[in-house]
Coordinates of C-alpha atoms in Angstrom, one line a residue:
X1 CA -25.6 -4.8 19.0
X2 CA -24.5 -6.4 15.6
X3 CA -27.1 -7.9 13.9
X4 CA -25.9 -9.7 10.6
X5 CA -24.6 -8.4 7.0
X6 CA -26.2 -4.5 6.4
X7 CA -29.2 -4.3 4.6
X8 CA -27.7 -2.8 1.7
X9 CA -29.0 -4.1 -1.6
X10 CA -26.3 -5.4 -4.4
X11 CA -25.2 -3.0 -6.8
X12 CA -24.2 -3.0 -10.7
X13 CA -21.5 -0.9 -10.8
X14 CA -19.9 0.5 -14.1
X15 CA -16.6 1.8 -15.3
X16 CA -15.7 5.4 -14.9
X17 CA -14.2 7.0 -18.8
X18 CA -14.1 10.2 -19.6
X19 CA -16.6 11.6 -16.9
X20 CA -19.3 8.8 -17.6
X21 CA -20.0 6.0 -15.8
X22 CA -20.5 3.1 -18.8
X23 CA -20.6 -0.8 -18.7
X24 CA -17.4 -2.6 -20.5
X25 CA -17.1 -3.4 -24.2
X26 CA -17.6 -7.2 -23.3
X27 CA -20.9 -6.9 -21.8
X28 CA -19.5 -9.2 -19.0
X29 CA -19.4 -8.7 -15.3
X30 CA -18.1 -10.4 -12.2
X31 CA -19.4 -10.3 -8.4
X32 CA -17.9 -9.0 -5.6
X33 CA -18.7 -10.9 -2.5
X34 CA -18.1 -10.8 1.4
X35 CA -15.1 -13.1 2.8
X36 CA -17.0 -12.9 5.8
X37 CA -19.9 -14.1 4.3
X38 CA -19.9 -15.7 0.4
X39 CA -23.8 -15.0 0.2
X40 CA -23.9 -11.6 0.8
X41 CA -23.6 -10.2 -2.7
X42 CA -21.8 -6.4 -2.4
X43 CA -21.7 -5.6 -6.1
X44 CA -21.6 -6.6 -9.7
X45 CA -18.4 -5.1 -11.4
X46 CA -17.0 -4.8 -15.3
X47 CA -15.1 -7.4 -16.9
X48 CA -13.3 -5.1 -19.0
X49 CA -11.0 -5.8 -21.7
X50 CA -8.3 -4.4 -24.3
X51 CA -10.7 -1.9 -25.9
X52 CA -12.0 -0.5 -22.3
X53 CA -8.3 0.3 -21.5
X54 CA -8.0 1.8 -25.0
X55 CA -11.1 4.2 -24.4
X56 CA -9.8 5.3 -20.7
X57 CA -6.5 6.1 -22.0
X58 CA -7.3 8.4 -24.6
X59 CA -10.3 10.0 -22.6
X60 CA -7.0 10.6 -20.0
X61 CA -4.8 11.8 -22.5
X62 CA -7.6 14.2 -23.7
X63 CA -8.5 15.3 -20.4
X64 CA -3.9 15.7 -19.3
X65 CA -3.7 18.3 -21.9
X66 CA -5.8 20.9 -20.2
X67 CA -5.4 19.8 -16.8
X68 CA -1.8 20.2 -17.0
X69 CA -2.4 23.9 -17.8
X70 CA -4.5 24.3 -14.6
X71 CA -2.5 25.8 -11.8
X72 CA -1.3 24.1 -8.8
X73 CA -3.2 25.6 -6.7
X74 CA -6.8 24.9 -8.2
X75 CA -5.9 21.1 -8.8
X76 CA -4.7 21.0 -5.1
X77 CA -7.9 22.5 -4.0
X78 CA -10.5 19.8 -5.7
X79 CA -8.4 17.2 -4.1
X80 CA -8.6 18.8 -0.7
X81 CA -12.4 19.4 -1.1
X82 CA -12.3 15.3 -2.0
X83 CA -10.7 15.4 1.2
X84 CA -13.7 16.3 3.2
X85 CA -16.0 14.6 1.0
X86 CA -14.5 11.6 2.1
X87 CA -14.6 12.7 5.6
X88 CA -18.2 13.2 5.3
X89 CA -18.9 10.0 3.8
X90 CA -15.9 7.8 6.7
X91 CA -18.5 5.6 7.9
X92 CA -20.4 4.1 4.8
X93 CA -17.3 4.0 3.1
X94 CA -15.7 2.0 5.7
X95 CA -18.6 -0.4 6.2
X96 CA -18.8 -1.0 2.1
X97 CA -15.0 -2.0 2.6
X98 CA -15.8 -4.2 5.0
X99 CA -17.9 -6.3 3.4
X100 CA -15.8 -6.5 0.6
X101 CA -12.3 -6.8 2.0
X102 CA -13.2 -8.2 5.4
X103 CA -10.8 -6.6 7.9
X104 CA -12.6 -5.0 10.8
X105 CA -14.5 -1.4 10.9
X106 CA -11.7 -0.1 13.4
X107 CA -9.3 -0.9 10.1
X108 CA -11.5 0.4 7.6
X109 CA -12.2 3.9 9.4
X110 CA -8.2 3.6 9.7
X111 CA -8.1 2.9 5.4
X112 CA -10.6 5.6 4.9
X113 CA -8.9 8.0 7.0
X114 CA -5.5 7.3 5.5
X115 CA -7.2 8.8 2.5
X116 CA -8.4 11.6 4.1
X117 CA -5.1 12.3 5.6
X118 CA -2.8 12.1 2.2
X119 CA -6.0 14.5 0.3
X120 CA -5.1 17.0 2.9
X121 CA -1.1 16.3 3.1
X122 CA -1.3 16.0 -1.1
X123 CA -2.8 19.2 -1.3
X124 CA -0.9 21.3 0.3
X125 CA 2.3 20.4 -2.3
X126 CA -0.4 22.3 -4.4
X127 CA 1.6 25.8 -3.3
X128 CA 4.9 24.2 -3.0
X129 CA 5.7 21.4 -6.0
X130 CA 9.7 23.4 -5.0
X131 CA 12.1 23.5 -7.5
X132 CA 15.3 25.0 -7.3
X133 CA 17.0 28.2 -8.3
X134 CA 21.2 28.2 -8.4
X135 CA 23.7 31.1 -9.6
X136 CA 24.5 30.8 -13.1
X137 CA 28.2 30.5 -13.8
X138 CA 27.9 33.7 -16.4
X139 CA 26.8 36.8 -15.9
X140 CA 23.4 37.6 -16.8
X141 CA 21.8 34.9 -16.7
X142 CA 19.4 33.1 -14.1
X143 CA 19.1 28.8 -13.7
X144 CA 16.2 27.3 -12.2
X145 CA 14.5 23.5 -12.0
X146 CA 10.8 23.2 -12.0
X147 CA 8.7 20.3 -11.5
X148 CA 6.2 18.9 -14.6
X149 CA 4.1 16.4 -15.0
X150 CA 4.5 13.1 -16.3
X151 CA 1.3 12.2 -18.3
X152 CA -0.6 9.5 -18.3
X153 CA -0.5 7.6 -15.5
X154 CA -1.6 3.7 -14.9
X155 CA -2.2 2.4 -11.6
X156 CA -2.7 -1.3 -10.3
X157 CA -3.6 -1.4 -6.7
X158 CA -4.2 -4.3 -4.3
X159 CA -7.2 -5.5 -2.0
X160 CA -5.7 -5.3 1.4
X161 CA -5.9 -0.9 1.3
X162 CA -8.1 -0.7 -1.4
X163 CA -8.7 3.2 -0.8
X164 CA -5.7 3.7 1.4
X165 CA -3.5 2.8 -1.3
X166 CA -4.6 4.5 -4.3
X167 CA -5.2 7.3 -2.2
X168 CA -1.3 7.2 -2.7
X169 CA -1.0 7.0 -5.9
X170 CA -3.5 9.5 -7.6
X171 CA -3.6 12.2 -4.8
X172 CA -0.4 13.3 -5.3
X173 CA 0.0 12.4 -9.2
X174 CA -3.2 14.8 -9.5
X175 CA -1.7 17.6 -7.8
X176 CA 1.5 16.8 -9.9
X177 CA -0.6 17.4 -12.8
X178 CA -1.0 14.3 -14.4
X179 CA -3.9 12.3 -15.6
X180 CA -5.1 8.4 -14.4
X181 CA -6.1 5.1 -15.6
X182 CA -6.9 2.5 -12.4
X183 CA -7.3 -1.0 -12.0
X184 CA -8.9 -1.8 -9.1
X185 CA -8.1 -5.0 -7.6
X186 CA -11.0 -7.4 -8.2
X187 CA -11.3 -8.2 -4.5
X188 CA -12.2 -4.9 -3.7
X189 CA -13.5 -2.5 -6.8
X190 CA -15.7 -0.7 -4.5
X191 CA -13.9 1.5 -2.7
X192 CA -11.8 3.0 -5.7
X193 CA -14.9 3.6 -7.3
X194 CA -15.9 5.3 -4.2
X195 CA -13.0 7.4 -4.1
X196 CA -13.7 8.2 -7.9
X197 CA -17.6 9.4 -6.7
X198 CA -15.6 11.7 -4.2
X199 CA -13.3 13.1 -6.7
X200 CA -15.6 13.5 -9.2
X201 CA -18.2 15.2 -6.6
X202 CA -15.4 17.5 -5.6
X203 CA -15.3 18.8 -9.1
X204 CA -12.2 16.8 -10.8
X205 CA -12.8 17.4 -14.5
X206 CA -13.8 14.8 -16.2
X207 CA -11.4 12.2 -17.8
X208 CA -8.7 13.1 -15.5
X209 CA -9.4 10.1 -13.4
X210 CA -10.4 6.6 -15.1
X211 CA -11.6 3.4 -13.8
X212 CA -11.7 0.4 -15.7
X213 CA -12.3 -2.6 -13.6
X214 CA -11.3 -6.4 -14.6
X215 CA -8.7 -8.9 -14.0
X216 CA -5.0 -8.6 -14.4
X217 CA -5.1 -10.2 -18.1
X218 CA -7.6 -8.6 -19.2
X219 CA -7.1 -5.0 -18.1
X220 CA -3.6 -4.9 -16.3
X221 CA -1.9 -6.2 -19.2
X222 CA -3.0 -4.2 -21.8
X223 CA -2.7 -1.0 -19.5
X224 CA 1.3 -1.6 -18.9
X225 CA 2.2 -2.1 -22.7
X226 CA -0.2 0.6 -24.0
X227 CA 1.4 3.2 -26.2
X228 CA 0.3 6.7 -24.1
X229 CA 0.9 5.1 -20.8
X230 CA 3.7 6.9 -19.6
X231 CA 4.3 6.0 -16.1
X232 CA 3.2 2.8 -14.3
X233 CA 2.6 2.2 -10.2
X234 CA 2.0 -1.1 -8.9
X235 CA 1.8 -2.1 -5.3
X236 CA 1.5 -6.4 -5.5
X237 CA 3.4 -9.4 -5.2
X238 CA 7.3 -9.4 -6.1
X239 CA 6.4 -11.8 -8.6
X240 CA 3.9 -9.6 -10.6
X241 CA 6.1 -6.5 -10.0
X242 CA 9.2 -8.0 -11.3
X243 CA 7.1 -8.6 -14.8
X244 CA 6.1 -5.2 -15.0
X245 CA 9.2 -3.7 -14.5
X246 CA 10.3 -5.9 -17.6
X247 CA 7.7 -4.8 -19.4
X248 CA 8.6 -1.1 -18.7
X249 CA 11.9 -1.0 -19.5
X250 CA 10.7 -2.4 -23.0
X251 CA 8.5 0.7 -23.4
X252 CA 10.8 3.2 -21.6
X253 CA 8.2 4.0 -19.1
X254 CA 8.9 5.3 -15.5
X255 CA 8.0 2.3 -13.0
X256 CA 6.8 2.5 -9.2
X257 CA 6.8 -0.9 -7.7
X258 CA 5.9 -1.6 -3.9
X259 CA 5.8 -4.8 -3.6
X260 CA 6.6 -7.6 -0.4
X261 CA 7.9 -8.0 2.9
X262 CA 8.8 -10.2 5.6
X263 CA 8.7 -7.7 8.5
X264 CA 10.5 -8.6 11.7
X265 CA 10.0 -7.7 15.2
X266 CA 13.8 -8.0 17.2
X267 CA 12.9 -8.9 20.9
X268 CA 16.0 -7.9 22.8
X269 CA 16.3 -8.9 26.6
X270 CA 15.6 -5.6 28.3
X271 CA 12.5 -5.0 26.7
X272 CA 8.9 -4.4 27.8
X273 CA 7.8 -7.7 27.0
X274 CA 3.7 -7.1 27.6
X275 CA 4.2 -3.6 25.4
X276 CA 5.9 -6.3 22.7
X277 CA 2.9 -8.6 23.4
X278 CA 0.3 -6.2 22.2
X279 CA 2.6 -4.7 19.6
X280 CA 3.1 -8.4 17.9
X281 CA -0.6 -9.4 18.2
X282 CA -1.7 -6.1 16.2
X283 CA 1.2 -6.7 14.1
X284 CA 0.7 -10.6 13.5
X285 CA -3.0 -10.3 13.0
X286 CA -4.5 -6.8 12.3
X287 CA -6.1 -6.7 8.4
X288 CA -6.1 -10.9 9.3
X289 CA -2.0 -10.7 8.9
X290 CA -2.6 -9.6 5.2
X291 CA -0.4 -6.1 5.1
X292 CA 3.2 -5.8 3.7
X293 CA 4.2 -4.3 6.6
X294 CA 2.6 -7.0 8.9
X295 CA 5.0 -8.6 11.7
X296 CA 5.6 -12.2 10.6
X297 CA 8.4 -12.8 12.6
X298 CA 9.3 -11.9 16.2
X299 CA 12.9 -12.6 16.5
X300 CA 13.6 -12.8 20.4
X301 CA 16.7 -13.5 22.7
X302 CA 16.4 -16.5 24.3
X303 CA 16.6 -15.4 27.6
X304 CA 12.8 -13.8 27.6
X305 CA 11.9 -16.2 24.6
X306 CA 9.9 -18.5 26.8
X307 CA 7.9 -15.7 28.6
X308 CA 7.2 -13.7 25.6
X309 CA 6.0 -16.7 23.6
X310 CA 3.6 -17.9 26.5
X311 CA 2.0 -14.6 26.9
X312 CA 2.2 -14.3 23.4
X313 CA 0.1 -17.8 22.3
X314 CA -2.2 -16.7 25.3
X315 CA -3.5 -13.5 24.4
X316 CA -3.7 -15.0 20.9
X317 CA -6.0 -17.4 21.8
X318 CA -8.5 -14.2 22.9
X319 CA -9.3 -13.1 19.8
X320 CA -12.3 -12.8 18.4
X321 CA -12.8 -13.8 14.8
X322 CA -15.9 -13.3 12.5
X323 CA -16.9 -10.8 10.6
X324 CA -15.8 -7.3 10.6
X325 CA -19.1 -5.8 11.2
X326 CA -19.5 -6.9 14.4
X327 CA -17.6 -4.0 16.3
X328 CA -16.5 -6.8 19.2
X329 CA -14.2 -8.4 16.5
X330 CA -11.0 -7.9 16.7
X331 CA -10.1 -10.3 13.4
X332 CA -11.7 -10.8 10.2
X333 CA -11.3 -13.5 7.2
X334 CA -8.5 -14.1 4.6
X335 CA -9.8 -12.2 1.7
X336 CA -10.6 -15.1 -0.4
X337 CA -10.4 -18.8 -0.7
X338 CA -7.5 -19.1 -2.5
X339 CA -5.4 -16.6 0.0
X340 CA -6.8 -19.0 2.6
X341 CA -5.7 -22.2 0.8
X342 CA -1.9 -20.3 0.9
X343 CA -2.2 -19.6 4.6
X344 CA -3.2 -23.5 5.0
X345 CA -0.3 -25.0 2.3
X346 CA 2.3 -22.8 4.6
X347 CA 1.0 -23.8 8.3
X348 CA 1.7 -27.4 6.5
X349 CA 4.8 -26.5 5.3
X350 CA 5.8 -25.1 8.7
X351 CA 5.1 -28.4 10.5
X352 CA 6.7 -30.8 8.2
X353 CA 10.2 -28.1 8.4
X354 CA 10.2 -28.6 12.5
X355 CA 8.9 -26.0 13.4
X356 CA 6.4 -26.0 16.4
X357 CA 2.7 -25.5 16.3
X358 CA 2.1 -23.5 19.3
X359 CA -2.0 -22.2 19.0
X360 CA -4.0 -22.1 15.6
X361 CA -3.2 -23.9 12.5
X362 CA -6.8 -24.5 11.1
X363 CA -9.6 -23.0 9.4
X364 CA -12.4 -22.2 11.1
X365 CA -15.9 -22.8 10.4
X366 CA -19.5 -24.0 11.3
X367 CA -21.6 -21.4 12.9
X368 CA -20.6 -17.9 12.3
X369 CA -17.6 -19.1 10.4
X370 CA -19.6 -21.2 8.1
X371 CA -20.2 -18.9 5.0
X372 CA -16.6 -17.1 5.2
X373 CA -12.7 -17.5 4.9
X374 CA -11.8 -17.4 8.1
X375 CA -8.6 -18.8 9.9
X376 CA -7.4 -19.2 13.5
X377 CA -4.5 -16.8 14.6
X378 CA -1.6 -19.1 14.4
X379 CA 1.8 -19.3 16.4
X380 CA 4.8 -20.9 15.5
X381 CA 8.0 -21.4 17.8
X382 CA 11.2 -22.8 17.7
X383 CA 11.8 -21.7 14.2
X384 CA 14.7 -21.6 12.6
X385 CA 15.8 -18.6 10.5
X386 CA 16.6 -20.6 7.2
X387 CA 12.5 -22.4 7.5
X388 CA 10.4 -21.5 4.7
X389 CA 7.9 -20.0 7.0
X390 CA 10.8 -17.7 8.4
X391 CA 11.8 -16.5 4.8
X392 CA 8.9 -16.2 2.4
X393 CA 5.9 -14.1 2.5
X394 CA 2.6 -15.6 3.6
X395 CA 0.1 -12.6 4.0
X396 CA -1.9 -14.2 6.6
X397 CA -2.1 -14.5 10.1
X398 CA 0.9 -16.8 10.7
X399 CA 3.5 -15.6 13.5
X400 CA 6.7 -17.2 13.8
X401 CA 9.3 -17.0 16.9
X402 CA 12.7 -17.0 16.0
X403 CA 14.7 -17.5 19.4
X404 CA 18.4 -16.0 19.3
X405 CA 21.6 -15.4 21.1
X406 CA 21.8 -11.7 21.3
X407 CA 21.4 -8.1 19.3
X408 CA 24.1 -9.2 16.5
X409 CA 22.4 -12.6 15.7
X410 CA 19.1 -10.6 15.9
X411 CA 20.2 -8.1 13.2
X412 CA 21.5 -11.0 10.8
X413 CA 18.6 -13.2 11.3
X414 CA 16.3 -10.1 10.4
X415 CA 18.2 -9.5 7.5
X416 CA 18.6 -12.4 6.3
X417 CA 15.7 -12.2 3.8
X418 CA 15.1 -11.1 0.5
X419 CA 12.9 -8.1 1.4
X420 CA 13.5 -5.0 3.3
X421 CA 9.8 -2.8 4.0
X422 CA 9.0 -2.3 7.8
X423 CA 11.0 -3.6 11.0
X424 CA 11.2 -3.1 14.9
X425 CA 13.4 -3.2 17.6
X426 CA 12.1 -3.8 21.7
X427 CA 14.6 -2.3 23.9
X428 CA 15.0 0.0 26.5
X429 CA 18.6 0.5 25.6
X430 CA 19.2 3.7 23.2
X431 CA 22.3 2.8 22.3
X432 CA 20.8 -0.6 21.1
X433 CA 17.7 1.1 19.5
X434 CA 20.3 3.8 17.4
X435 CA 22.2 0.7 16.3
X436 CA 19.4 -1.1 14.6
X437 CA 18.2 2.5 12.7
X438 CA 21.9 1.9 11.4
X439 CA 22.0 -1.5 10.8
X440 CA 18.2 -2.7 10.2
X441 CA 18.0 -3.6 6.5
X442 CA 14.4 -1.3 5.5
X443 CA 12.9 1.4 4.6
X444 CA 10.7 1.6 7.7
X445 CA 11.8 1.0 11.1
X446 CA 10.0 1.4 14.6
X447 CA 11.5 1.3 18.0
X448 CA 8.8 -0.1 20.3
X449 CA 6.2 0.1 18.3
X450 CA 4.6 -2.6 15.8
X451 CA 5.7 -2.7 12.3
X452 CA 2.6 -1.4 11.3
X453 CA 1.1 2.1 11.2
X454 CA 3.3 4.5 8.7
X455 CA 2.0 7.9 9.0
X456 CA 1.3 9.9 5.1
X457 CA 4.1 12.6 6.3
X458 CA 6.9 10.3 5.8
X459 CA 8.5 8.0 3.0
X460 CA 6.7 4.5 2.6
X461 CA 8.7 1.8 1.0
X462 CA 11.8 -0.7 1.1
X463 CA 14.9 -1.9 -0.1
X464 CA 16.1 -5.0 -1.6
X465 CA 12.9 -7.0 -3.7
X466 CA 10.0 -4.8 -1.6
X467 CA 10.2 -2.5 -4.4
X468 CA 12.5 -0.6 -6.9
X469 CA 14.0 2.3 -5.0
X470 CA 10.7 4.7 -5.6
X471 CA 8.7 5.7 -2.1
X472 CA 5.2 6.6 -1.7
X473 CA 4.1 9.5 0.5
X474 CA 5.8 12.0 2.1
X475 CA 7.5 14.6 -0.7
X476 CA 9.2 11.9 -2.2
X477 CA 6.1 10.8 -4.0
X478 CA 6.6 14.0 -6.1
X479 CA 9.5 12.3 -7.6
X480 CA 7.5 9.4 -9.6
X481 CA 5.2 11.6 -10.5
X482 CA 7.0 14.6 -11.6
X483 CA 9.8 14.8 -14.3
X484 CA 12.8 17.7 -13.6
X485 CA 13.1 20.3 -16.5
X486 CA 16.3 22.7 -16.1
X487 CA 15.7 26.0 -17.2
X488 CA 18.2 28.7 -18.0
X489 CA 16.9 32.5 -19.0
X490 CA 20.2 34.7 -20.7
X491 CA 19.3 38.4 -20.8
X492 CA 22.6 39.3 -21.8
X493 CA 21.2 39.9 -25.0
X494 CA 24.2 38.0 -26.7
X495 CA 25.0 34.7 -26.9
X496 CA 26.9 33.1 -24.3
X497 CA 28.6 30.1 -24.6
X498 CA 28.4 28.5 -21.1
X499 CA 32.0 26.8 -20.3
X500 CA 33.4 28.2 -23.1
X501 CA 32.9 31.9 -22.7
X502 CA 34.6 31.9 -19.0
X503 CA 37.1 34.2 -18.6
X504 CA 39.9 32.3 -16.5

């Protein structure tokens, strides 16, 4: 039986530079508090500033030069071993995220796990890392690519997969070779620095990986235009990722942005419309509608519109909201007030542009919504494709129906945006479903299934303004954070001039 917020007792927290936990250069702090409940204090974090970032980047760049020199194999190892650490330690983990990111334990364990998963996946690149070896065009003489690391690495990560993310990002970088500065996002420092406790307890030498917590001015800033930065990853808005790719290309750094999306479900007339139910609602409103891959629209012929939308709004109306620790939940708060105040400014904007309210709409609160940010699952209907609330990314749990004449209209309407991460198709037709893997415009489409729930063995990422052409997971990963050397070896023991010595 739940019983309230854990008795766990607040926290001061430090950053993490050069192996040793210190407090910033400023002295300051901020708190990190529950959505679910604003007077349950999780932890106290550091405000950091310029000279923080300085002191993590050159305790990285100390720590890159030897760590680039250990082989493969050993680095893979630590992170496998952080692996099982973090499999050991699922369930506290998972409740600290809860109570400072808000989204259910189910969702949590799931975050958590997706760590585990890519630690294990990550490491075994450890005995691969493949390069290539091709016949040389003269004789005596061998040709071969290798992988090699990058350098140092900064990182910015988000609130909404605050270890599942950066589980992405430094897993495989690691592996690669390369050493780490993070930003945490201030919503949710906790669980990177609990990732850091389970890399450093599985041995990571120290200064490899650095956290310097602190807000986007302050720390993110500085971090991008600093001199031994090489590489920067960001998952974030499109807005914030845009300036950092500006700012790279000033300092000729590599750049991995993932960045929005406006995900759509395509609803054709043959499909298993109470699979589509369940696959919307967990869509619509897992992680309280605030993924990039959540389902904000569900773009549906008209002829099983009207029964999809009714069972739809019906089962929506079911769904428990409060906070994440109670394991009966099944839908927690918007992260903070101001990500509420968004969900709020676009249910309004929604309304006044014609489209219909169907359930939701409001904030809830009194009771055991008093102390959080909590908002009803919200339905819209009868909206039109060129609506704000049809086009732009709200990162909240706001649904809207899009009704349609057909697959063709279906495929425009979905693509009719300016993102392009995660889509699905509902059909029972497999010449229908092969046409939309074709014709789908993202880098991640499911055919009925939800357009959540990427697995680590596979590229994760989009096209168009979800990001810049870079993927996360899978082997592809290896490409941000690797650089190609080509590498030719003559034992002719003369000089050969490639092209020019070829006898024709």
């Amino acid at each position: 039986m739940f019983t309230g917020v854990m008795a766990v007792s607040s926290t001061v927290h430090k950053n993490l530079i050069g192996g040793a936990w210190v407090g910033s250069a400023t002295g300051a702090s901020f708190e990190n508090r529950n959505p679910a409940d604003t007077d349950d204090l999780v932890g106290t974090f550091p405000k950091s500033s310029q000279e923080d970032v300085d002191r993590a980047v050159e305790a990285a760049g100390k720590a890159y030069e030897s760590w680039r020199l250990t082989p493969a194999p050993r680095r893979a190892e630590i992170v496998f071993r952080a692996g099982q650490i973090l499999a050991q330690r699922k369930e506290e983990y998972a409740r600290e995220m809860t109570r400072e990111m808000g989204k259910v334990l189910k969702e949590t364990r799931g975050d958590v796990q997706e760590a585990i998963d890519t630690a294990f996946y990550a490491a075994g690149e450890g005995r691969r890392l493949f390069g290539q070896t091709v016949p040389a065009e003269l004789p005596d003489k061998f040709a071969m690519s290798i992988r090699v690391p990058v350098g140092v690495c900064g990182m910015i990560t988000p609130w909404n997969f605050p270890m599942a993310i950066p589980s992405w990002k430094i897993f495989p970088a690691i592996v690669c070779g390369n050493s780490i500065v993070i930003k945490p996002a201030t919503d949710t420092p906790l669980s990177v620095v609990n990732f850091a406790r389970a890399l450093e307890d599985a041995g990571l030498p120290p200064g490899v990986v650095n956290v310097v917590s602190g807000t986007g001015g302050s720390v993110g800033a500085p971090l991008l235009k600093h001199a031994g930065i090489r590489l920067i990853s960001f998952t974030g808005s499109t807005e914030v990722g845009q300036q950092i790719a500006v700012e790279c290309a000033r300092g000729y750094k590599k750049c991995s942005l993932e960045m929005g999306g406006k995900n759509a479900m395509i609803l054709l007339d043959d499909a298993d419309l109470d699979l589509a139910v369940e696959a919307a609602l967990w869509g619509a409103f897992g992680t309280t509608g605030q993924r990039c891959t959540a389902t904000s629209r569900v773009i549906a012929d008209r002829r099983v519109v009207a029964s999809f939308t009714e069972r739809m709004v019906a089962r929506a109306r079911t769904l428990k909201v409060g906070s994440g620790l109670d394991e009966t939940v099944e839908m927690g708060p918007c992260v903070n007030e101001a990500q509420l105040r968004t969900v709020e400014s676009y249910v309004q904007i929604g309304s006044k542009d014609g489209a219909r309210l169907l359930t939701g709409g409001s904030r809830l609160s009194g009771g055991a919504h008093g102390k959080g940010w909590f908002f009803e699952p919200t339905i819209f209907g009868e909206v039109k494709p060129d609506m704000r609330i049809a086009r732009e990314e709200i990162f909240g749990p706001v649904l809207s129906i899009i009704p349609v004449d057909g697959m063709d209209e279906a495929i425009r309407v979905a693509n009719a945006v300016e993102y392009g991460l995660s889509g699905a198709i509902f059909t029972r037709d497999v010449n229908k479903a092969f046409r939309a893997m074709r014709d789908v415009e993202a880098g991640i489409l499911y055919v009925n299934s939800s357009t959540i729930g990427a697995e680590v063995q596979l590229p994760f990422g989009g096209v168009k303004k979800t990001g810049n052409g870079h993927r996360e997971a899978g082997t592809t990963v290896l490409d941000i954070f690797t650089e190609w050397k080509s590498i030719y070896v003559d034992f002719s023991g003369r000089l050969q001039k490639a092209q020019i010595d070829r006898a024709d």
